CSV table of C-alpha atoms in Angstrom, one decimal:
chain,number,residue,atom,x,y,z
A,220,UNK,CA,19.2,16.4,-14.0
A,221,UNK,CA,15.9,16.3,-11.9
A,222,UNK,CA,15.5,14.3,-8.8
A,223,UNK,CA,13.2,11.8,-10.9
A,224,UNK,CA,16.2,11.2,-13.5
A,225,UNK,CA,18.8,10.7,-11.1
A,226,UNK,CA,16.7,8.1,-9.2
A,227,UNK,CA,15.4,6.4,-12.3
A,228,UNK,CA,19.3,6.3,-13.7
A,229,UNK,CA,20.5,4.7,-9.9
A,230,UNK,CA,17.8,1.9,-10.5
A,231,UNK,CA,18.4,1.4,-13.8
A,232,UNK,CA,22.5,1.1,-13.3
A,233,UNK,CA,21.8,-0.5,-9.8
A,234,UNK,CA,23.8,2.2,-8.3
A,235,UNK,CA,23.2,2.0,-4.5
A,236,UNK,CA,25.5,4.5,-3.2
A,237,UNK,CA,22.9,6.8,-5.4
A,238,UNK,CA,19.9,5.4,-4.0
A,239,UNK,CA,21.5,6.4,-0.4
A,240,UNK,CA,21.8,9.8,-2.2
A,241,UNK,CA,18.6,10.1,-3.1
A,242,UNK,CA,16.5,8.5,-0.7
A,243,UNK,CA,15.5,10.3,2.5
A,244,UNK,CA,16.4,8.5,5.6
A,245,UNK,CA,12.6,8.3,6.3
A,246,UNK,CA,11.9,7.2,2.9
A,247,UNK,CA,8.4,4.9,2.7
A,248,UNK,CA,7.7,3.0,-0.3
A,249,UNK,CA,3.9,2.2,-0.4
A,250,UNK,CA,2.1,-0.3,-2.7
A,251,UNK,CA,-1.0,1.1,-3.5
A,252,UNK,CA,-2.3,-2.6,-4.5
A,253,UNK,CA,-1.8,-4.5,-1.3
A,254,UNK,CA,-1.7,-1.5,1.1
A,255,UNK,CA,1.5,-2.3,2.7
A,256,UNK,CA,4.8,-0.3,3.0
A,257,UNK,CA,8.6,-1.1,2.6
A,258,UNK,CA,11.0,1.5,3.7
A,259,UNK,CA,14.7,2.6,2.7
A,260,UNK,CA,16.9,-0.3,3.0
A,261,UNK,CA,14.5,-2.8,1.7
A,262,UNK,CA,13.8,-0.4,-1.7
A,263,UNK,CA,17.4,-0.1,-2.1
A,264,UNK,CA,18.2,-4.4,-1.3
A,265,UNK,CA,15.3,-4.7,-3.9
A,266,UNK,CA,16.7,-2.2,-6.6
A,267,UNK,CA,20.4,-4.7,-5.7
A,268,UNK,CA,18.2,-7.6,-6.3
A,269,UNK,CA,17.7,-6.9,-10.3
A,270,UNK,CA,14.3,-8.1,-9.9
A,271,UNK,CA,12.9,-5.1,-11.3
A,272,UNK,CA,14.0,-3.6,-15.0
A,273,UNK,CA,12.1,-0.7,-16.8
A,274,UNK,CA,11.3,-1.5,-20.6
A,275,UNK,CA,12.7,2.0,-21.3
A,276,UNK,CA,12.7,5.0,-19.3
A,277,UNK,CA,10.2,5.9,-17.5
A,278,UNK,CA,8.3,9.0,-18.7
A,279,UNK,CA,8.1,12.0,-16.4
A,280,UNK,CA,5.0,13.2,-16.4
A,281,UNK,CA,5.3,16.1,-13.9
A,282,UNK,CA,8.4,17.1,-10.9
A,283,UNK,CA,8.3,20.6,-9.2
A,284,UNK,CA,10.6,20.7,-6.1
A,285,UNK,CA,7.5,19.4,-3.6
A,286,UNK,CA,6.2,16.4,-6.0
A,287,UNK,CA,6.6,14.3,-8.8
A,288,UNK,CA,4.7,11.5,-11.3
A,289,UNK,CA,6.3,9.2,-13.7
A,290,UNK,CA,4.7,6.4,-15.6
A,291,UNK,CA,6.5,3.1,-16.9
A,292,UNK,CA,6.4,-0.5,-17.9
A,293,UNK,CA,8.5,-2.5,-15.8
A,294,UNK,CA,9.7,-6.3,-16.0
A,295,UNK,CA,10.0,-8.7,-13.0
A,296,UNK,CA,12.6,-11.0,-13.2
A,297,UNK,CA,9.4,-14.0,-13.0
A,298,UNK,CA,8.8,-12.2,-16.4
A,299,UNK,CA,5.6,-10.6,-14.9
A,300,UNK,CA,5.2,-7.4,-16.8
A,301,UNK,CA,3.3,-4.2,-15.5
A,302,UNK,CA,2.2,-0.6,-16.5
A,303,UNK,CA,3.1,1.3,-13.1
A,304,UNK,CA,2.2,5.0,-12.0
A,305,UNK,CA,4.2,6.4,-9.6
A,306,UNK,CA,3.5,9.4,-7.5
A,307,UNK,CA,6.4,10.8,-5.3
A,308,UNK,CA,6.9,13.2,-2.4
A,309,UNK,CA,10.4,14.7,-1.9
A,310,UNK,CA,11.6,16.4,1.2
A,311,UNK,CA,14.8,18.4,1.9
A,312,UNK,CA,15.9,17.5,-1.9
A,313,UNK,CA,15.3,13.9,-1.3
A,314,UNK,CA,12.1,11.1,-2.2
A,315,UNK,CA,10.6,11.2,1.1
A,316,UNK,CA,7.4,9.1,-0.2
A,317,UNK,CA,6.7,7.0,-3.2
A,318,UNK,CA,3.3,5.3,-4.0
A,319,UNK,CA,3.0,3.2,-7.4
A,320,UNK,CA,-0.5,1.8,-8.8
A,321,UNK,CA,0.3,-1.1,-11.2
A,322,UNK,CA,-2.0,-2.6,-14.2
A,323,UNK,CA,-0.5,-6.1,-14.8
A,324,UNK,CA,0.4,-6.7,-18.7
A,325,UNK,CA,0.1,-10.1,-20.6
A,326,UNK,CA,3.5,-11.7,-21.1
């Protein structure tokens, strides 16, 4: 299983001893639409939150053992809806770096 399957199974099954896994500890989550960042401990309180669901699993567009790109349609809890792209860095065999751009969706 690539690195981008096991973290998109750990969100989807809220599995945070797997997000420790896969997460480096310098892990920075940065949202391309407001420019700010989130690190670690606040991706994985998030992903414990349930706020977040995919519609069905994200397609893997391209992973080599340096980077990786997925694209998905998630659901908010509010019941905002999004198309996201996701582009990831990974370091030592970990996510080092991930940087979505999201399209919002009607309801």
């Amino acid at each position: 299983m690539s690195l981008l399957e096991k973290m998109n199974k750990a969100i989807e099954e809220i599995d945070t001893s797997s997000m420790e896994e896969i997460l480096h500890d310098d892990f920075e989550f940065y949202f391309h639409s407001s420019g700010t960042s989130i690190g670690k401990a606040e991706v994985i309180e998030w992903v414990k939150s349930g706020d977040v669901k995919n519609e069905k699993p994200p397609r893997i567009l391209f992973e080599n053992n340096e980077v990786g790109f997925d694209h998905s349609i998630v659901k908010f809890s509010d019941g905002k809806r999004q198309a996201v792209m996701a582009h990831y860095k990974f370091k030592d065999g970990k996510v080092i770096f991930m940087e979505t751009a999201a399209t919002n969706l009607d309801n």
